[in-house]
Coordinates of C-alpha atoms and ligand atoms in Angstrom, one line a residue:
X203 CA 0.0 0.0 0.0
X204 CA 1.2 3.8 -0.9
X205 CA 1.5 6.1 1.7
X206 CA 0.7 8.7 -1.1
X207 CA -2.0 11.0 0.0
X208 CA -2.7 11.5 -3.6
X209 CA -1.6 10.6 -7.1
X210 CA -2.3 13.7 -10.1
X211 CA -2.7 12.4 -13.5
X212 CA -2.9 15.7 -15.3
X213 CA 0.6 15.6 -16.3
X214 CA 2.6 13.8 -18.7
X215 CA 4.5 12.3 -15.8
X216 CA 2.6 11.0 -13.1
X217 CA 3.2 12.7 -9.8
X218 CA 2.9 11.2 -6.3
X219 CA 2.4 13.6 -3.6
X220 CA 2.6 12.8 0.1
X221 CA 2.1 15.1 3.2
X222 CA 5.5 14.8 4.4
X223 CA 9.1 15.1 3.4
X224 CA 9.5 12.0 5.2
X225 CA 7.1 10.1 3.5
X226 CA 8.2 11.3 0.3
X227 CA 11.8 10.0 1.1
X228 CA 10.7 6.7 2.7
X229 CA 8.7 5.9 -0.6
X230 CA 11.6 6.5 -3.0
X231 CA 14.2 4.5 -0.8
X232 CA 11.5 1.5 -0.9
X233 CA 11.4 1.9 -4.9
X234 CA 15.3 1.5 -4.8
X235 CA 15.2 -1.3 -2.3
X236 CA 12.6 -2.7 -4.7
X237 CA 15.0 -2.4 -7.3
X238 CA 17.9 -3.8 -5.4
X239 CA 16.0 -6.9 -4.3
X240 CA 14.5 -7.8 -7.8
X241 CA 18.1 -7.4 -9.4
X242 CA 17.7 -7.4 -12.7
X243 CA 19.7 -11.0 -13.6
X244 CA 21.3 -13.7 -12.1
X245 CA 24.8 -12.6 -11.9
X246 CA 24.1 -9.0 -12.7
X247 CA 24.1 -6.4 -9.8
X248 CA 21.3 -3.6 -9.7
X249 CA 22.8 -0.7 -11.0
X250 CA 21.7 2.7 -9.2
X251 CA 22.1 6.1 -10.5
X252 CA 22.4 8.1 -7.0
X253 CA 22.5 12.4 -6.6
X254 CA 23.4 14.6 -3.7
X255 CA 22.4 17.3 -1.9
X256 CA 19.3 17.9 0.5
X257 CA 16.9 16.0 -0.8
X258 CA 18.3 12.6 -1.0
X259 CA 19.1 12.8 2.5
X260 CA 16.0 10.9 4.1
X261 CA 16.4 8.6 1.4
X262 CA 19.9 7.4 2.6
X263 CA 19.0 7.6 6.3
X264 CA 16.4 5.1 5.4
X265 CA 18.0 2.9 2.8
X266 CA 20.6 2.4 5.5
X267 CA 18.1 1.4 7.7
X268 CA 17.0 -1.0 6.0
X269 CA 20.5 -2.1 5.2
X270 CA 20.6 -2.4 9.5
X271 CA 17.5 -5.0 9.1
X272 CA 18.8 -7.2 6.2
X273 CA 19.0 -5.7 2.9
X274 CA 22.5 -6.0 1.4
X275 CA 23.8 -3.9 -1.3
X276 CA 26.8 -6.8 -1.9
X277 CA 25.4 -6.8 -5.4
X278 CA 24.5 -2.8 -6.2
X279 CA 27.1 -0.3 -8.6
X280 CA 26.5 2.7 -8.7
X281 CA 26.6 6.0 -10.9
X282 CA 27.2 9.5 -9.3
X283 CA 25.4 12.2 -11.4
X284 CA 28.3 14.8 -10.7
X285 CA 31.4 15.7 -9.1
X286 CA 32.5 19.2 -8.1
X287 CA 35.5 20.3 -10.6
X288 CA 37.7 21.2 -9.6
X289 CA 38.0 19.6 -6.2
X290 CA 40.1 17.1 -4.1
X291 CA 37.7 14.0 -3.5
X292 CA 38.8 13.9 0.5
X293 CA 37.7 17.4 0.6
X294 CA 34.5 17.4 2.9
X295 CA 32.5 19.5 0.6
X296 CA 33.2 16.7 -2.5
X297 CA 30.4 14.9 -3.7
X298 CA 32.5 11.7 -2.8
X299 CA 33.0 12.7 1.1
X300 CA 29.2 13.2 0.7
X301 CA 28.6 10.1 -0.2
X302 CA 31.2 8.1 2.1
X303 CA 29.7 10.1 5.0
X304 CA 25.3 9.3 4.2
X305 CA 25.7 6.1 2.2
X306 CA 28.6 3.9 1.2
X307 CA 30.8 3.9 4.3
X308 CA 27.2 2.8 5.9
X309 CA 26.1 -0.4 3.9
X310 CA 27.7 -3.5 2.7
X311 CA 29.0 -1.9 -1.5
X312 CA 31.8 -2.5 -2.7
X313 CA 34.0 0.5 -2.9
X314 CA 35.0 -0.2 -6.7
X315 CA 31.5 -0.2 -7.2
X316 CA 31.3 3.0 -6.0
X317 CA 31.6 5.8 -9.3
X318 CA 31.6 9.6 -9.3
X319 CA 33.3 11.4 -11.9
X320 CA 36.8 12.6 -10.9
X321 CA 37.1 16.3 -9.7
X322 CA 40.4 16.0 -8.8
X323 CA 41.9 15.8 -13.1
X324 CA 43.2 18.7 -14.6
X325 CA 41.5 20.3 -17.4
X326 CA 43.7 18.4 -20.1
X327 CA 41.8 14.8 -18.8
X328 CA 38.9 15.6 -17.7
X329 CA 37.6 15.0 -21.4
X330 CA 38.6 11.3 -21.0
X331 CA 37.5 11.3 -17.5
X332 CA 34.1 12.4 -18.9
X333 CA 34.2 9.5 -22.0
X334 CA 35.0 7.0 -19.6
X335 CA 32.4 7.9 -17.1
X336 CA 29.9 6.8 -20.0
X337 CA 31.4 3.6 -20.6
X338 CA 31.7 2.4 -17.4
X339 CA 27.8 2.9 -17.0
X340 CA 27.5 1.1 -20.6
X341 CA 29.8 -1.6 -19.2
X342 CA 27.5 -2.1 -16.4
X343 CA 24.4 -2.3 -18.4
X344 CA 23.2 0.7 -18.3
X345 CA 21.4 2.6 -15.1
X346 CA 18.3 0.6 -14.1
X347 CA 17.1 3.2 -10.9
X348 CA 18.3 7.0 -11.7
X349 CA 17.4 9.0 -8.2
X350 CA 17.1 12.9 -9.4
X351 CA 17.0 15.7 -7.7
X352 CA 15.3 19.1 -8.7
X353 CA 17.7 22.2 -9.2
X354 CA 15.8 25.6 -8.2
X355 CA 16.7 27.1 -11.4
X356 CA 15.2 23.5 -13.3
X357 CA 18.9 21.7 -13.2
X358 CA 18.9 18.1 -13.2
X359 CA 22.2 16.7 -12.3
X360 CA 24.0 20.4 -13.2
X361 CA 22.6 20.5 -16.8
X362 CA 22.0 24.0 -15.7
X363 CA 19.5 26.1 -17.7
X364 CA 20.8 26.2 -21.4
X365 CA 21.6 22.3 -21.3
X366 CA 21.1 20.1 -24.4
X367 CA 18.7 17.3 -24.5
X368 CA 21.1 15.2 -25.7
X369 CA 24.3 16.7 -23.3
X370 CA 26.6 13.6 -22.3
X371 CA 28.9 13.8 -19.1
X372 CA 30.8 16.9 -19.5
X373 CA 32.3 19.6 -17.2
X374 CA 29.7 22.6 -16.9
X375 CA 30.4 26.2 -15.7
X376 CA 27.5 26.4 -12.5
X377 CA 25.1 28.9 -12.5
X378 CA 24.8 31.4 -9.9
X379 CA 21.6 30.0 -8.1
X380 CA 23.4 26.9 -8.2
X381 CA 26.3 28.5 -6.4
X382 CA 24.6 30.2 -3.7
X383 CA 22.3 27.5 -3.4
X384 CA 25.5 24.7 -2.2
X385 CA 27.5 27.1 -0.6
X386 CA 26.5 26.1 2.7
X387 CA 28.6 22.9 1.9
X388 CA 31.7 24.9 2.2
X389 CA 33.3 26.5 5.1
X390 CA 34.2 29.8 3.5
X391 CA 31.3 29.7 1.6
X392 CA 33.9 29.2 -1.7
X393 CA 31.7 26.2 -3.9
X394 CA 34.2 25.2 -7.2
X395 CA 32.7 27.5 -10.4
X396 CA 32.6 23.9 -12.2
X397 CA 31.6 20.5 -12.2
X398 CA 31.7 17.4 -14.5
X399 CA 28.3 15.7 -14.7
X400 CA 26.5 13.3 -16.3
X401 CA 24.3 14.4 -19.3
X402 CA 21.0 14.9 -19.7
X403 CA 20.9 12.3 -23.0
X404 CA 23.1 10.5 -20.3
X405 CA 20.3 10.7 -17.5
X406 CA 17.4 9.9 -20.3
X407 CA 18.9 6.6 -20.6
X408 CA 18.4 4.8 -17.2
X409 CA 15.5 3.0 -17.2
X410 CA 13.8 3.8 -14.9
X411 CA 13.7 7.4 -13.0
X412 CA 12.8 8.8 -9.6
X413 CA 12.6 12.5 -9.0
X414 CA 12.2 13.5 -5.7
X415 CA 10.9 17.2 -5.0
X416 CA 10.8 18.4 -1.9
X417 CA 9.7 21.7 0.0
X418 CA 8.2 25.0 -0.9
X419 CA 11.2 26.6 -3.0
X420 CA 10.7 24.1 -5.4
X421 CA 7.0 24.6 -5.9
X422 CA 7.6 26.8 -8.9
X423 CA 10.3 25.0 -10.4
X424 CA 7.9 21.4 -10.1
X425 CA 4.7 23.5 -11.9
X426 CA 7.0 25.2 -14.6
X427 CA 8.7 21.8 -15.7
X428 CA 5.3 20.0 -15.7
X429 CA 3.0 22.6 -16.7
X430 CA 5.2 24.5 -19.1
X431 CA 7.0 24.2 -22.0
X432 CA 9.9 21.3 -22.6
X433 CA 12.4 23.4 -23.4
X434 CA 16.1 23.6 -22.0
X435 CA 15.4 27.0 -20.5
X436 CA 14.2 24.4 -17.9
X437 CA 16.7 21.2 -18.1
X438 CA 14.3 18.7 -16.1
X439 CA 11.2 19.4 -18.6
X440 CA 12.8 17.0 -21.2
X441 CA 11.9 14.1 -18.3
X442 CA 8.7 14.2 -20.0
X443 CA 10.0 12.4 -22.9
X444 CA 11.0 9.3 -20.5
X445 CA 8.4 6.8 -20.6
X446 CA 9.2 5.5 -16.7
X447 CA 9.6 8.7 -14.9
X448 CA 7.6 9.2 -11.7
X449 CA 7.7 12.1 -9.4
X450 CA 7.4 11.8 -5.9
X451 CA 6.8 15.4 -4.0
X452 CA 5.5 16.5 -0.7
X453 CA 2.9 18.6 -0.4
X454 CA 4.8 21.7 -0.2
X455 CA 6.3 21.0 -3.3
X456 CA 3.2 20.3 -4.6
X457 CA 1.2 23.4 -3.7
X458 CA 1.4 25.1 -7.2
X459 CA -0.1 22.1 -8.8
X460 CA -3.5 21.5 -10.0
Ligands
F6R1078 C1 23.0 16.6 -6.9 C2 22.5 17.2 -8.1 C3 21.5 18.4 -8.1 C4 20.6 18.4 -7.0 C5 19.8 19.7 -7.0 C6 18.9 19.9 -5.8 O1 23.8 15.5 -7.2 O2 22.7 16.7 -9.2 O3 20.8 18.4 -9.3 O4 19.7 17.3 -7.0 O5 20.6 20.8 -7.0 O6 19.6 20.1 -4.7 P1 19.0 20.0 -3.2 O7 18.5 18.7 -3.0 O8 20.1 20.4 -2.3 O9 17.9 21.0 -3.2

């Protein structure tokens, strides 16, 4: 049974809405438990797109939870969306330390199964970095869960406004929203101007994607990318064209819906 309050069907996608945060969360880490459990083939390990930042953070307090009561991730890769560039991957502001500190250092993966693009190259291989990000994610199969955030300014991963639909894992200049947004990550407030990240042709591959919006200063944002145009004046409209997308808000979120 859903703990959804309500499902809306007047959008291309369809969009979930629950009357918590916490709620919200606690439904998308039991679609990627789902996902981890019904692995996709014998001798193939579920292979997770994962992002950072607020949102996800229920979502990991809960997957590891569950970890706690018996579900193993022994048999789970996964896909970073982005990296800050440049950046150390120790530094505690890194994506990576992010990750160690909410999800991997807590459950049973494999640290080589663990990928986020490299912040820490130089500007001459970062290109190859960014090629080889691709093919390790074609390597594995391909994503089967992509967990998405929802940038104020529309940005999924940081295909910032401007982003083509078919944009593959590159490094990006961040926009200034972005910027002040994720300062709070960093002691003197300094974020890294750039980041490498995957696509959003990248992203429109996994096969499966979960977009978790939560609070009031996305409400906007959530009505503009379902409600308005698809256009990459607003990067995460184009998940309209995905045929398993499924948004999962809180009511806040929600409030500008109809
Ligand atoms: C994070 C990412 C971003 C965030 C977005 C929302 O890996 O790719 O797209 O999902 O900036 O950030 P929060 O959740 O902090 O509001």
């Amino acid at each position: 049974m859903s703990d959804a309050a309500e499902t809306m069907t007047a959008y291309d996608l369809p969009v979930k809405v629950f009357e918590t945060a916490e709620l919200a969360s606690r439904a998308a880490a039991g679609k990627i438990a789902e996902q981890i459990r019904a692995r996709p083939a014998p001798g193939r390990c579920a292979t997770l797109g994962l992002a950072t930042g607020r949102t996800p953070l229920r979502v990991y307090e809960e997957l590891v939870r569950n970890h706690r009561a018996g579900l193993s991730f022994a048999n789970v890769v996964t896909f970073n969306l982005d990296e800050y560039h440049p950046i150390a991957s120790t530094h505690p502001g890194s994506f990576r330390s992010f990750m160690k500190r909410h999800l991997f250092d807590q459950v049973d993966l494999r640290g080589d199964r663990c990928h986020l693009p490299d912040g820490s190259l130089g500007e001459a291989e970062v290109e190859a970095c960014c090629r080889a990000y691709e093919a390790e994610i074609a390597d594995c199969g391909g994503i089967d869960l992509q967990l998405l955030g929802l940038g104020r300014n529309g940005h999924i991963g940081f295909n910032e406004p401007g982003s083509r639909r078919d944009s593959r894992t590159r490094r990006v200049r961040l926009h200034p929203t972005t910027l002040a947004d994720n300062a709070r990550a960093f002691e003197d407030g300094k974020v890294p101007d750039g980041a490498l990240t995957m696509g959003i042709g990248t992203i429109l591959e996994a096969r499966s994607i979960l977009l978790l919006v939560l609070g009031a200063r996305k409400a906007r944002t959530l009505e503009r990318m379902l409600g308005g145009p698809i256009s990459r004046d607003l990067p995460a409209s184009f998940l309209r064209e995905h045929e398993h997308v499924e948004v999962l808000a809180d009511r806040a979120a929600a409030a500008a819906l109809s």
